[in-house]
mmCIF file of C-alpha atoms and ligand atoms in Angstrom:
data_model
loop_
_atom_site.group_PDB
_atom_site.id
_atom_site.type_symbol
_atom_site.label_atom_id
_atom_site.label_comp_id
_atom_site.label_asym_id
_atom_site.label_seq_id
_atom_site.Cartn_x
_atom_site.Cartn_y
_atom_site.Cartn_z
ATOM 1 C CA UNK W 692 -63.371 -6.430 29.507
ATOM 2 C CA UNK W 693 -64.398 -3.435 31.574
ATOM 3 C CA UNK W 694 -61.707 -1.094 32.711
ATOM 4 C CA UNK W 695 -62.448 -0.058 36.287
ATOM 5 C CA UNK W 696 -63.418 3.624 36.560
ATOM 6 C CA UNK W 697 -60.744 5.893 38.043
ATOM 7 C CA UNK W 698 -61.841 7.488 41.300
ATOM 8 C CA UNK W 699 -60.057 9.138 44.195
ATOM 9 C CA UNK W 700 -61.084 6.302 46.500
ATOM 10 C CA UNK W 701 -58.105 4.510 48.054
ATOM 11 C CA UNK W 702 -58.361 1.025 49.577
ATOM 12 C CA UNK W 703 -55.987 0.436 52.466
ATOM 13 C CA UNK W 704 -55.132 -3.036 53.771
ATOM 14 C CA UNK W 705 -53.558 -3.232 57.244
ATOM 15 C CA UNK W 706 -50.737 -5.780 57.573
ATOM 16 C CA UNK W 707 -49.280 -5.006 61.016
ATOM 17 C CA UNK W 708 -50.441 -8.183 62.751
ATOM 18 C CA UNK W 709 -48.909 -10.286 59.921
ATOM 19 C CA UNK W 710 -45.994 -8.532 58.183
ATOM 20 C CA UNK W 711 -45.491 -6.264 61.203
ATOM 21 C CA UNK W 712 -45.399 -8.916 63.877
ATOM 22 C CA UNK W 713 -43.747 -11.830 62.043
ATOM 23 C CA UNK W 714 -40.187 -10.734 62.780
ATOM 24 C CA UNK W 715 -40.728 -9.305 66.270
ATOM 25 C CA UNK W 716 -38.499 -11.157 68.737
ATOM 26 C CA UNK W 717 -40.926 -11.312 71.706
ATOM 27 C CA UNK W 718 -44.155 -13.306 71.280
ATOM 28 C CA UNK W 719 -47.154 -10.975 71.355
ATOM 29 C CA UNK W 720 -50.019 -12.622 73.287
ATOM 30 C CA UNK W 721 -53.029 -13.768 71.274
ATOM 31 C CA UNK W 722 -55.442 -11.532 73.227
ATOM 32 C CA UNK W 723 -53.309 -8.452 72.455
ATOM 33 C CA UNK W 724 -53.368 -9.292 68.748
ATOM 34 C CA UNK W 725 -57.158 -9.711 68.898
ATOM 35 C CA UNK W 726 -57.636 -6.412 70.778
ATOM 36 C CA UNK W 727 -55.533 -4.510 68.222
ATOM 37 C CA UNK W 728 -57.432 -6.013 65.275
ATOM 38 C CA UNK W 729 -60.771 -5.219 66.945
ATOM 39 C CA UNK W 730 -59.694 -1.597 67.419
ATOM 40 C CA UNK W 731 -58.487 -1.357 63.812
ATOM 41 C CA UNK W 732 -61.731 -2.909 62.550
ATOM 42 C CA UNK W 733 -63.509 0.418 63.099
ATOM 43 C CA UNK W 734 -60.850 2.596 61.418
ATOM 44 C CA UNK W 735 -62.140 2.368 57.830
ATOM 45 C CA UNK W 736 -59.862 -0.267 56.284
ATOM 46 C CA UNK W 737 -60.922 -2.169 53.177
ATOM 47 C CA UNK W 738 -59.054 -5.190 54.515
ATOM 48 C CA UNK W 739 -57.009 -6.439 57.427
ATOM 49 C CA UNK W 740 -54.403 -9.136 56.866
ATOM 50 C CA UNK W 741 -54.927 -10.775 60.233
ATOM 51 C CA UNK W 742 -52.167 -13.387 60.249
ATOM 52 C CA UNK W 743 -50.552 -16.125 58.174
ATOM 53 C CA UNK W 744 -51.174 -19.863 58.108
ATOM 54 C CA UNK W 745 -47.523 -20.768 57.771
ATOM 55 C CA UNK W 746 -45.535 -23.474 59.479
ATOM 56 C CA UNK W 747 -45.352 -22.556 63.199
ATOM 57 C CA UNK W 748 -41.703 -23.535 63.092
ATOM 58 C CA UNK W 749 -41.018 -21.062 60.269
ATOM 59 C CA UNK W 750 -42.966 -18.179 61.917
ATOM 60 C CA UNK W 751 -43.514 -18.933 65.643
ATOM 61 C CA UNK W 752 -45.095 -15.513 66.242
ATOM 62 C CA UNK W 753 -48.097 -16.477 64.087
ATOM 63 C CA UNK W 754 -48.571 -20.027 65.419
ATOM 64 C CA UNK W 755 -51.844 -18.784 66.992
ATOM 65 C CA UNK W 756 -53.418 -17.904 63.601
ATOM 66 C CA UNK W 757 -56.554 -20.026 64.156
ATOM 67 C CA UNK W 758 -57.111 -18.662 67.662
ATOM 68 C CA UNK W 759 -56.735 -15.063 66.473
ATOM 69 C CA UNK W 760 -59.313 -15.593 63.719
ATOM 70 C CA UNK W 761 -61.673 -17.264 66.201
ATOM 71 C CA UNK W 762 -61.300 -14.392 68.695
ATOM 72 C CA UNK W 763 -61.800 -11.281 66.548
ATOM 73 C CA UNK W 764 -65.128 -9.490 66.148
ATOM 74 C CA UNK W 765 -65.715 -9.085 62.441
ATOM 75 C CA UNK W 766 -66.964 -5.855 60.914
ATOM 76 C CA UNK W 767 -68.898 -6.808 57.740
ATOM 77 C CA UNK W 768 -67.380 -3.810 55.924
ATOM 78 C CA UNK W 769 -63.856 -5.215 56.342
ATOM 79 C CA UNK W 770 -62.347 -8.191 54.534
ATOM 80 C CA UNK W 771 -60.296 -10.359 56.924
ATOM 81 C CA UNK W 772 -57.435 -11.928 54.983
ATOM 82 C CA UNK W 773 -54.664 -14.414 55.725
ATOM 83 C CA UNK W 774 -51.327 -15.047 54.039
ATOM 84 C CA UNK W 775 -51.021 -18.629 52.779
ATOM 85 C CA UNK W 776 -47.807 -20.309 51.552
ATOM 86 C CA UNK W 777 -49.032 -23.838 50.718
ATOM 87 C CA UNK W 778 -51.936 -26.328 50.661
ATOM 88 C CA UNK W 779 -51.725 -27.122 54.388
ATOM 89 C CA UNK W 780 -52.067 -23.400 55.135
ATOM 90 C CA UNK W 781 -55.099 -23.150 52.853
ATOM 91 C CA UNK W 782 -56.903 -25.957 54.691
ATOM 92 C CA UNK W 783 -56.253 -24.272 58.047
ATOM 93 C CA UNK W 784 -57.455 -20.937 56.627
ATOM 94 C CA UNK W 785 -60.711 -22.460 55.354
ATOM 95 C CA UNK W 786 -61.350 -23.882 58.810
ATOM 96 C CA UNK W 787 -60.811 -20.403 60.252
ATOM 97 C CA UNK W 788 -63.330 -18.977 57.732
ATOM 98 C CA UNK W 789 -61.026 -16.344 56.278
ATOM 99 C CA UNK W 790 -62.710 -13.942 53.845
ATOM 100 C CA UNK W 791 -59.943 -14.081 51.235
ATOM 101 C CA UNK W 792 -56.629 -15.847 50.608
ATOM 102 C CA UNK W 793 -53.403 -13.950 50.031
ATOM 103 C CA UNK W 794 -51.059 -16.477 48.448
ATOM 104 C CA UNK W 795 -47.348 -15.763 48.392
ATOM 105 C CA UNK W 796 -44.552 -16.503 45.967
ATOM 106 C CA UNK W 797 -41.310 -14.710 45.126
ATOM 107 C CA UNK W 798 -40.197 -13.546 41.705
ATOM 108 C CA UNK W 799 -36.644 -14.197 42.912
ATOM 109 C CA UNK W 800 -35.809 -17.912 42.842
ATOM 110 C CA UNK W 801 -33.297 -17.407 45.686
ATOM 111 C CA UNK W 802 -35.837 -15.663 47.935
ATOM 112 C CA UNK W 803 -38.498 -18.271 47.162
ATOM 113 C CA UNK W 804 -36.035 -20.971 48.259
ATOM 114 C CA UNK W 805 -35.098 -19.073 51.433
ATOM 115 C CA UNK W 806 -38.681 -18.158 52.363
ATOM 116 C CA UNK W 807 -40.735 -21.133 51.193
ATOM 117 C CA UNK W 808 -38.052 -23.831 50.882
ATOM 118 C CA UNK W 809 -38.970 -24.689 47.308
ATOM 119 C CA UNK W 810 -38.442 -23.433 43.762
ATOM 120 C CA UNK W 811 -40.892 -21.134 42.005
ATOM 121 C CA UNK W 812 -42.295 -23.878 39.747
ATOM 122 C CA UNK W 813 -43.014 -26.043 42.781
ATOM 123 C CA UNK W 814 -44.667 -23.090 44.530
ATOM 124 C CA UNK W 815 -46.742 -22.369 41.454
ATOM 125 C CA UNK W 816 -47.861 -26.009 41.302
ATOM 126 C CA UNK W 817 -48.955 -25.971 44.953
ATOM 127 C CA UNK W 818 -50.652 -22.595 44.640
ATOM 128 C CA UNK W 819 -52.523 -23.799 41.572
ATOM 129 C CA UNK W 820 -54.088 -26.489 43.796
ATOM 130 C CA UNK W 821 -54.838 -23.890 46.466
ATOM 131 C CA UNK W 822 -56.574 -21.671 43.908
ATOM 132 C CA UNK W 823 -58.791 -24.614 42.884
ATOM 133 C CA UNK W 824 -59.614 -25.251 46.541
ATOM 134 C CA UNK W 825 -60.444 -21.578 47.074
ATOM 135 C CA UNK W 826 -62.656 -21.510 43.987
ATOM 136 C CA UNK W 827 -64.573 -24.580 45.179
ATOM 137 C CA UNK W 828 -65.175 -22.791 48.500
ATOM 138 C CA UNK W 829 -66.000 -19.419 46.877
ATOM 139 C CA UNK W 830 -63.053 -17.682 48.546
ATOM 140 C CA UNK W 831 -61.453 -14.860 46.520
ATOM 141 C CA UNK W 832 -57.701 -15.111 45.907
ATOM 142 C CA UNK W 833 -54.954 -12.529 45.732
ATOM 143 C CA UNK W 834 -51.372 -13.460 44.926
ATOM 144 C CA UNK W 835 -48.512 -11.511 46.492
ATOM 145 C CA UNK W 836 -45.467 -11.480 44.244
ATOM 146 C CA UNK W 837 -42.563 -10.896 46.633
ATOM 147 C CA UNK W 838 -39.324 -9.190 45.544
ATOM 148 C CA UNK W 839 -41.060 -7.622 42.505
ATOM 149 C CA UNK W 840 -38.682 -4.645 42.518
ATOM 150 C CA UNK W 841 -35.408 -6.299 43.551
ATOM 151 C CA UNK W 842 -34.094 -8.905 45.956
ATOM 152 C CA UNK W 843 -31.457 -8.634 48.661
ATOM 153 C CA UNK W 844 -30.307 -12.175 47.775
ATOM 154 C CA UNK W 845 -30.534 -12.134 43.960
ATOM 155 C CA UNK W 846 -30.162 -8.429 43.087
ATOM 156 C CA UNK W 847 -32.089 -6.891 40.203
ATOM 157 C CA UNK W 848 -35.447 -8.339 39.120
ATOM 158 C CA UNK W 849 -36.601 -7.923 35.509
ATOM 159 C CA UNK W 850 -40.075 -6.355 35.151
ATOM 160 C CA UNK W 851 -40.744 -8.924 32.385
ATOM 161 C CA UNK W 852 -40.364 -11.698 34.981
ATOM 162 C CA UNK W 853 -42.906 -10.020 37.247
ATOM 163 C CA UNK W 854 -45.421 -9.716 34.398
ATOM 164 C CA UNK W 855 -44.766 -13.321 33.353
ATOM 165 C CA UNK W 856 -45.688 -14.694 36.792
ATOM 166 C CA UNK W 857 -48.603 -12.285 37.134
ATOM 167 C CA UNK W 858 -49.925 -13.577 33.786
ATOM 168 C CA UNK W 859 -49.680 -17.198 34.894
ATOM 169 C CA UNK W 860 -51.733 -16.443 38.018
ATOM 170 C CA UNK W 861 -54.182 -14.199 36.122
ATOM 171 C CA UNK W 862 -54.812 -17.106 33.735
ATOM 172 C CA UNK W 863 -55.867 -19.200 36.762
ATOM 173 C CA UNK W 864 -58.626 -16.677 37.503
ATOM 174 C CA UNK W 865 -57.312 -14.925 40.620
ATOM 175 C CA UNK W 866 -59.020 -11.687 41.714
ATOM 176 C CA UNK W 867 -55.866 -9.704 42.242
ATOM 177 C CA UNK W 868 -52.105 -9.529 42.502
ATOM 178 C CA UNK W 869 -49.839 -7.563 44.814
ATOM 179 C CA UNK W 870 -46.546 -6.195 43.597
ATOM 180 C CA UNK W 871 -44.415 -6.444 46.730
ATOM 181 C CA UNK W 872 -41.213 -4.536 47.368
ATOM 182 C CA UNK W 873 -40.152 -6.952 50.084
ATOM 183 C CA UNK W 874 -36.793 -5.349 50.861
ATOM 184 C CA UNK W 875 -37.412 -1.698 49.965
ATOM 185 C CA UNK W 876 -35.509 -1.598 46.661
ATOM 186 C CA UNK W 877 -38.158 0.088 44.470
ATOM 187 C CA UNK W 878 -37.709 3.660 43.295
ATOM 188 C CA UNK W 879 -40.438 5.979 41.968
ATOM 189 C CA UNK W 880 -39.399 5.658 38.294
ATOM 190 C CA UNK W 881 -39.375 1.842 38.427
ATOM 191 C CA UNK W 882 -42.707 1.856 40.263
ATOM 192 C CA UNK W 883 -44.403 4.152 37.749
ATOM 193 C CA UNK W 884 -43.206 2.029 34.824
ATOM 194 C CA UNK W 885 -44.225 -1.346 36.325
ATOM 195 C CA UNK W 886 -47.618 -0.066 37.513
ATOM 196 C CA UNK W 887 -48.438 1.267 34.054
ATOM 197 C CA UNK W 888 -47.441 -2.001 32.388
ATOM 198 C CA UNK W 889 -49.355 -4.089 34.939
ATOM 199 C CA UNK W 890 -52.553 -2.016 34.637
ATOM 200 C CA UNK W 891 -52.389 -2.250 30.853
ATOM 201 C CA UNK W 892 -51.723 -5.998 30.884
ATOM 202 C CA UNK W 893 -54.367 -6.786 33.545
ATOM 203 C CA UNK W 894 -57.173 -4.192 33.243
ATOM 204 C CA UNK W 895 -59.648 -6.246 35.284
ATOM 205 C CA UNK W 896 -57.351 -7.439 38.082
ATOM 206 C CA UNK W 897 -57.189 -5.708 41.456
ATOM 207 C CA UNK W 898 -53.577 -4.519 41.658
ATOM 208 C CA UNK W 899 -52.171 -3.756 45.112
ATOM 209 C CA UNK W 900 -48.805 -2.191 45.871
ATOM 210 C CA UNK W 901 -46.928 -3.397 48.943
ATOM 211 C CA UNK W 902 -43.995 -1.180 49.849
ATOM 212 C CA UNK W 903 -41.366 -1.342 52.548
ATOM 213 C CA UNK W 904 -39.628 1.854 53.614
ATOM 214 C CA UNK W 905 -36.215 0.204 54.087
ATOM 215 C CA UNK W 906 -34.385 2.892 52.133
ATOM 216 C CA UNK W 907 -36.725 5.827 52.715
ATOM 217 C CA UNK W 908 -38.440 5.596 49.299
ATOM 218 C CA UNK W 909 -41.773 4.186 50.499
ATOM 219 C CA UNK W 910 -44.102 7.176 50.284
ATOM 220 C CA UNK W 911 -42.391 8.535 47.153
ATOM 221 C CA UNK W 912 -43.218 5.181 45.572
ATOM 222 C CA UNK W 913 -46.846 5.536 46.672
ATOM 223 C CA UNK W 914 -47.088 8.926 44.937
ATOM 224 C CA UNK W 915 -45.947 7.539 41.582
ATOM 225 C CA UNK W 916 -48.173 4.489 42.011
ATOM 226 C CA UNK W 917 -51.323 6.598 42.594
ATOM 227 C CA UNK W 918 -50.341 8.781 39.643
ATOM 228 C CA UNK W 919 -50.167 5.587 37.579
ATOM 229 C CA UNK W 920 -53.733 4.771 38.646
ATOM 230 C CA UNK W 921 -53.130 2.350 41.545
ATOM 231 C CA UNK W 922 -55.791 2.588 44.275
ATOM 232 C CA UNK W 923 -54.880 -0.290 46.613
ATOM 233 C CA UNK W 924 -52.050 -0.242 49.125
ATOM 234 C CA UNK W 925 -50.831 -2.448 51.961
ATOM 235 C CA UNK W 926 -49.409 -0.625 54.960
ATOM 236 C CA UNK W 927 -48.413 -1.418 58.519
ATOM 237 C CA UNK W 928 -49.436 0.531 61.586
ATOM 238 C CA UNK W 929 -46.460 2.356 63.066
ATOM 239 C CA UNK W 930 -44.286 1.216 60.121
ATOM 240 C CA UNK W 931 -43.488 -2.159 61.700
ATOM 241 C CA UNK W 932 -42.611 -5.063 59.447
ATOM 242 C CA UNK W 933 -40.132 -7.169 57.545
ATOM 243 C CA UNK W 934 -39.558 -10.638 56.196
ATOM 244 C CA UNK W 935 -37.439 -12.828 58.502
ATOM 245 C CA UNK W 936 -36.133 -14.707 55.421
ATOM 246 C CA UNK W 937 -34.880 -11.651 53.508
ATOM 247 C CA UNK W 938 -31.586 -10.210 54.801
ATOM 248 C CA UNK W 939 -31.860 -6.525 55.754
ATOM 249 C CA UNK W 940 -35.652 -6.348 55.432
ATOM 250 C CA UNK W 941 -37.313 -3.677 57.587
ATOM 251 C CA UNK W 942 -40.677 -2.035 58.090
ATOM 252 C CA UNK W 943 -43.544 -1.541 55.698
ATOM 253 C CA UNK W 944 -44.750 1.920 54.797
ATOM 254 C CA UNK W 945 -46.530 3.283 57.856
ATOM 255 C CA UNK W 946 -50.335 3.244 57.675
ATOM 256 C CA UNK W 947 -50.939 6.518 59.480
ATOM 257 C CA UNK W 948 -48.328 8.289 57.324
ATOM 258 C CA UNK W 949 -49.847 6.846 54.134
ATOM 259 C CA UNK W 950 -53.365 7.941 55.110
ATOM 260 C CA UNK W 951 -52.218 11.366 56.316
ATOM 261 C CA UNK W 952 -50.345 12.039 53.058
ATOM 262 C CA UNK W 953 -53.072 10.797 50.704
ATOM 263 C CA UNK W 954 -55.794 12.709 52.606
ATOM 264 C CA UNK W 955 -53.739 15.919 52.302
ATOM 265 C CA UNK W 956 -53.326 15.220 48.560
ATOM 266 C CA UNK W 957 -57.115 15.097 48.138
ATOM 267 C CA UNK W 958 -57.583 11.330 47.890
ATOM 268 C CA UNK W 959 -60.431 9.655 49.738
ATOM 269 C CA UNK W 960 -59.028 7.014 52.088
ATOM 270 C CA UNK W 961 -62.160 6.925 54.262
ATOM 271 C CA UNK W 962 -59.891 6.283 57.253
ATOM 272 C CA UNK W 963 -60.043 7.592 60.823
ATOM 273 C CA UNK W 964 -56.551 9.030 61.348
ATOM 274 C CA UNK W 965 -57.090 9.720 65.029
ATOM 275 C CA UNK W 966 -57.886 6.071 65.655
ATOM 276 C CA UNK W 967 -54.797 4.999 63.699
ATOM 277 C CA UNK W 968 -52.595 7.199 65.884
ATOM 278 C CA UNK W 969 -54.236 5.744 68.974
ATOM 279 C CA UNK W 970 -53.550 2.196 67.713
ATOM 280 C CA UNK W 971 -49.986 3.119 66.828
ATOM 281 C CA UNK W 972 -49.364 4.483 70.356
ATOM 282 C CA UNK W 973 -50.704 1.213 71.823
ATOM 283 C CA UNK W 974 -48.453 -0.743 69.492
ATOM 284 C CA UNK W 975 -45.395 0.963 70.926
ATOM 285 C CA UNK W 976 -46.339 -0.479 74.325
ATOM 286 C CA UNK W 977 -46.975 -3.926 72.794
ATOM 287 C CA UNK W 978 -43.532 -4.220 71.199
ATOM 288 C CA UNK W 979 -41.782 -2.327 73.986
ATOM 289 C CA UNK W 980 -39.735 0.078 71.883
ATOM 290 C CA UNK W 981 -39.951 3.166 69.698
ATOM 291 C CA UNK W 982 -41.641 2.365 66.377
ATOM 292 C CA UNK W 983 -40.698 3.974 63.035
ATOM 293 C CA UNK W 984 -43.815 6.202 62.667
ATOM 294 C CA UNK W 985 -42.673 9.820 62.292
ATOM 295 C CA UNK W 986 -46.282 11.011 62.343
ATOM 296 C CA UNK W 987 -46.772 9.561 65.820
ATOM 297 C CA UNK W 988 -43.959 11.865 67.033
ATOM 298 C CA UNK W 989 -44.816 14.984 65.017
ATOM 299 C CA UNK W 990 -48.629 14.822 64.894
ATOM 300 C CA UNK W 991 -50.720 15.590 61.805
ATOM 301 C CA UNK W 992 -50.419 18.781 59.737
ATOM 302 C CA UNK W 993 -53.199 21.060 60.997
HETATM 303 N N1 COA N 1652 -49.235 -24.772 58.575
HETATM 304 C C1 COA N 1652 -48.876 -25.569 59.593
HETATM 305 N N2 COA N 1652 -47.926 -26.489 59.516
HETATM 306 C C2 COA N 1652 -47.295 -26.617 58.330
HETATM 307 C C3 COA N 1652 -47.630 -25.838 57.229
HETATM 308 C C4 COA N 1652 -48.640 -24.865 57.384
HETATM 309 N N3 COA N 1652 -48.979 -24.056 56.388
HETATM 310 N N4 COA N 1652 -46.842 -26.189 56.202
HETATM 311 C C5 COA N 1652 -46.056 -27.173 56.633
HETATM 312 N N5 COA N 1652 -46.334 -27.435 57.923
HETATM 313 C C6 COA N 1652 -45.689 -28.422 58.782
HETATM 314 C C7 COA N 1652 -45.814 -29.804 58.227
HETATM 315 O O1 COA N 1652 -47.018 -30.388 58.642
HETATM 316 C C8 COA N 1652 -44.591 -30.457 58.803
HETATM 317 O O2 COA N 1652 -44.834 -30.765 60.146
HETATM 318 P P1 COA N 1652 -44.191 -32.069 60.820
HETATM 319 O O3 COA N 1652 -42.708 -31.907 60.748
HETATM 320 O O4 COA N 1652 -44.714 -32.000 62.231
HETATM 321 O O5 COA N 1652 -44.713 -33.209 60.017
HETATM 322 C C9 COA N 1652 -43.560 -29.353 58.792
HETATM 323 O O6 COA N 1652 -44.302 -28.127 58.816
HETATM 324 C C10 COA N 1652 -42.657 -29.374 57.612
HETATM 325 O O7 COA N 1652 -43.425 -29.447 56.453
HETATM 326 P P2 COA N 1652 -42.788 -29.208 55.007
HETATM 327 O O8 COA N 1652 -43.831 -29.417 53.986
HETATM 328 O O9 COA N 1652 -41.500 -29.991 54.892
HETATM 329 O O10 COA N 1652 -42.549 -27.681 55.033
HETATM 330 P P3 COA N 1652 -41.202 -26.870 55.154
HETATM 331 O O11 COA N 1652 -40.534 -27.079 56.452
HETATM 332 O O12 COA N 1652 -40.412 -27.063 53.909
HETATM 333 O O13 COA N 1652 -41.788 -25.389 55.164
HETATM 334 C C11 COA N 1652 -43.306 -23.690 54.460
HETATM 335 C C12 COA N 1652 -42.472 -24.865 54.039
HETATM 336 C C13 COA N 1652 -43.717 -22.923 53.235
HETATM 337 C C14 COA N 1652 -44.521 -24.175 55.177
HETATM 338 C C15 COA N 1652 -42.509 -22.822 55.417
HETATM 339 O O14 COA N 1652 -41.284 -22.515 54.833
HETATM 340 C C16 COA N 1652 -43.233 -21.560 55.782
HETATM 341 O O15 COA N 1652 -44.229 -21.574 56.481
HETATM 342 N N6 COA N 1652 -42.750 -20.406 55.306
HETATM 343 C C17 COA N 1652 -43.425 -19.182 55.567
HETATM 344 C C18 COA N 1652 -42.537 -18.073 55.286
HETATM 345 C C19 COA N 1652 -43.226 -16.768 55.551
HETATM 346 O O16 COA N 1652 -44.356 -16.650 55.952
HETATM 347 N N7 COA N 1652 -42.441 -15.710 55.321
HETATM 348 C C20 COA N 1652 -42.862 -14.406 55.544
HETATM 349 C C21 COA N 1652 -43.928 -13.930 54.631
HETATM 350 S S1 COA N 1652 -43.384 -13.405 53.050
HETATM 351 ZN ZN1 ZN N 1653 -43.878 -7.241 53.249
#
């Protein structure tokens, strides 16, 4: 097994049109979603999580997933991903020609029941089928492990449980896993410890960290994750976001703040910060209220 070489290159995945939009109260028109994704497609992202192929009754905001995929102009340098909860979602995603699947399951049994209306074993069984389907269609698979650092329904989550489920998916041949702090309960010490264990246990997997800034610890968690060797992060433009099935969930870490901080620290994000700020300003008009981004208010450090 080859350990991936450590570089300063950071891969950023944008999740605003999925995690960011899914709990917005007012439907955002399909053409506005497409225009935002097209603008972001030139900003230097490794990936854009365009939407999710979930039940339209569960997430009405993303009922237009197929139309959004059909409408965007793809930049070959960007991977266009969709979140997928079950087999029906995977079939719809294949029809939409998504570049990669992001499957989702919670480490917390209570959150898995609330979010996906089934137990973890049942989710795993369905996702196993989805992984086979993806393999047959040569589509790479990432698995997002929600509530990896704590759950607002179930409380503390044992790191051993996270590694157990990561191992089961790794054994099915997935390309990567995301450790998701769905309700912003991670702290820098817990993040450093879990990242080190995960990198050691899965030296060839792509490991992504997905933080929410619910309790103000988001960017501090990023710092310990990069120090532990993590190079892949999800973030949401403007800091929008939150799971509608997790009480108290709020926005993801903010993309422009993540990029601004990591650039200042000497990491190579390859991102166009000016374009991110432009997109973030447009987003404020789209959702019709002030968004969490502090950088949008203050402007970059000179
Ligand atoms: N896409 C479209 N329709 C879907 C679907 C999918 N992925 N999965 C299920 N459906 C439809 C079924 O066809 C069925 O429709 P019908 O009533 O017209 O026959 C209906 O939804 C119910 O199907 P069922 O299998 O009983 O699903 P469910 O109601 O138990 O919902 C999930 C299960 C997983 C699909 C649903 O809970 C969901 O989409 N959750 C997503 C949660 C999410 O994205 N959270 C935020 C991200 S972490
Ligand atoms: Zn999230």
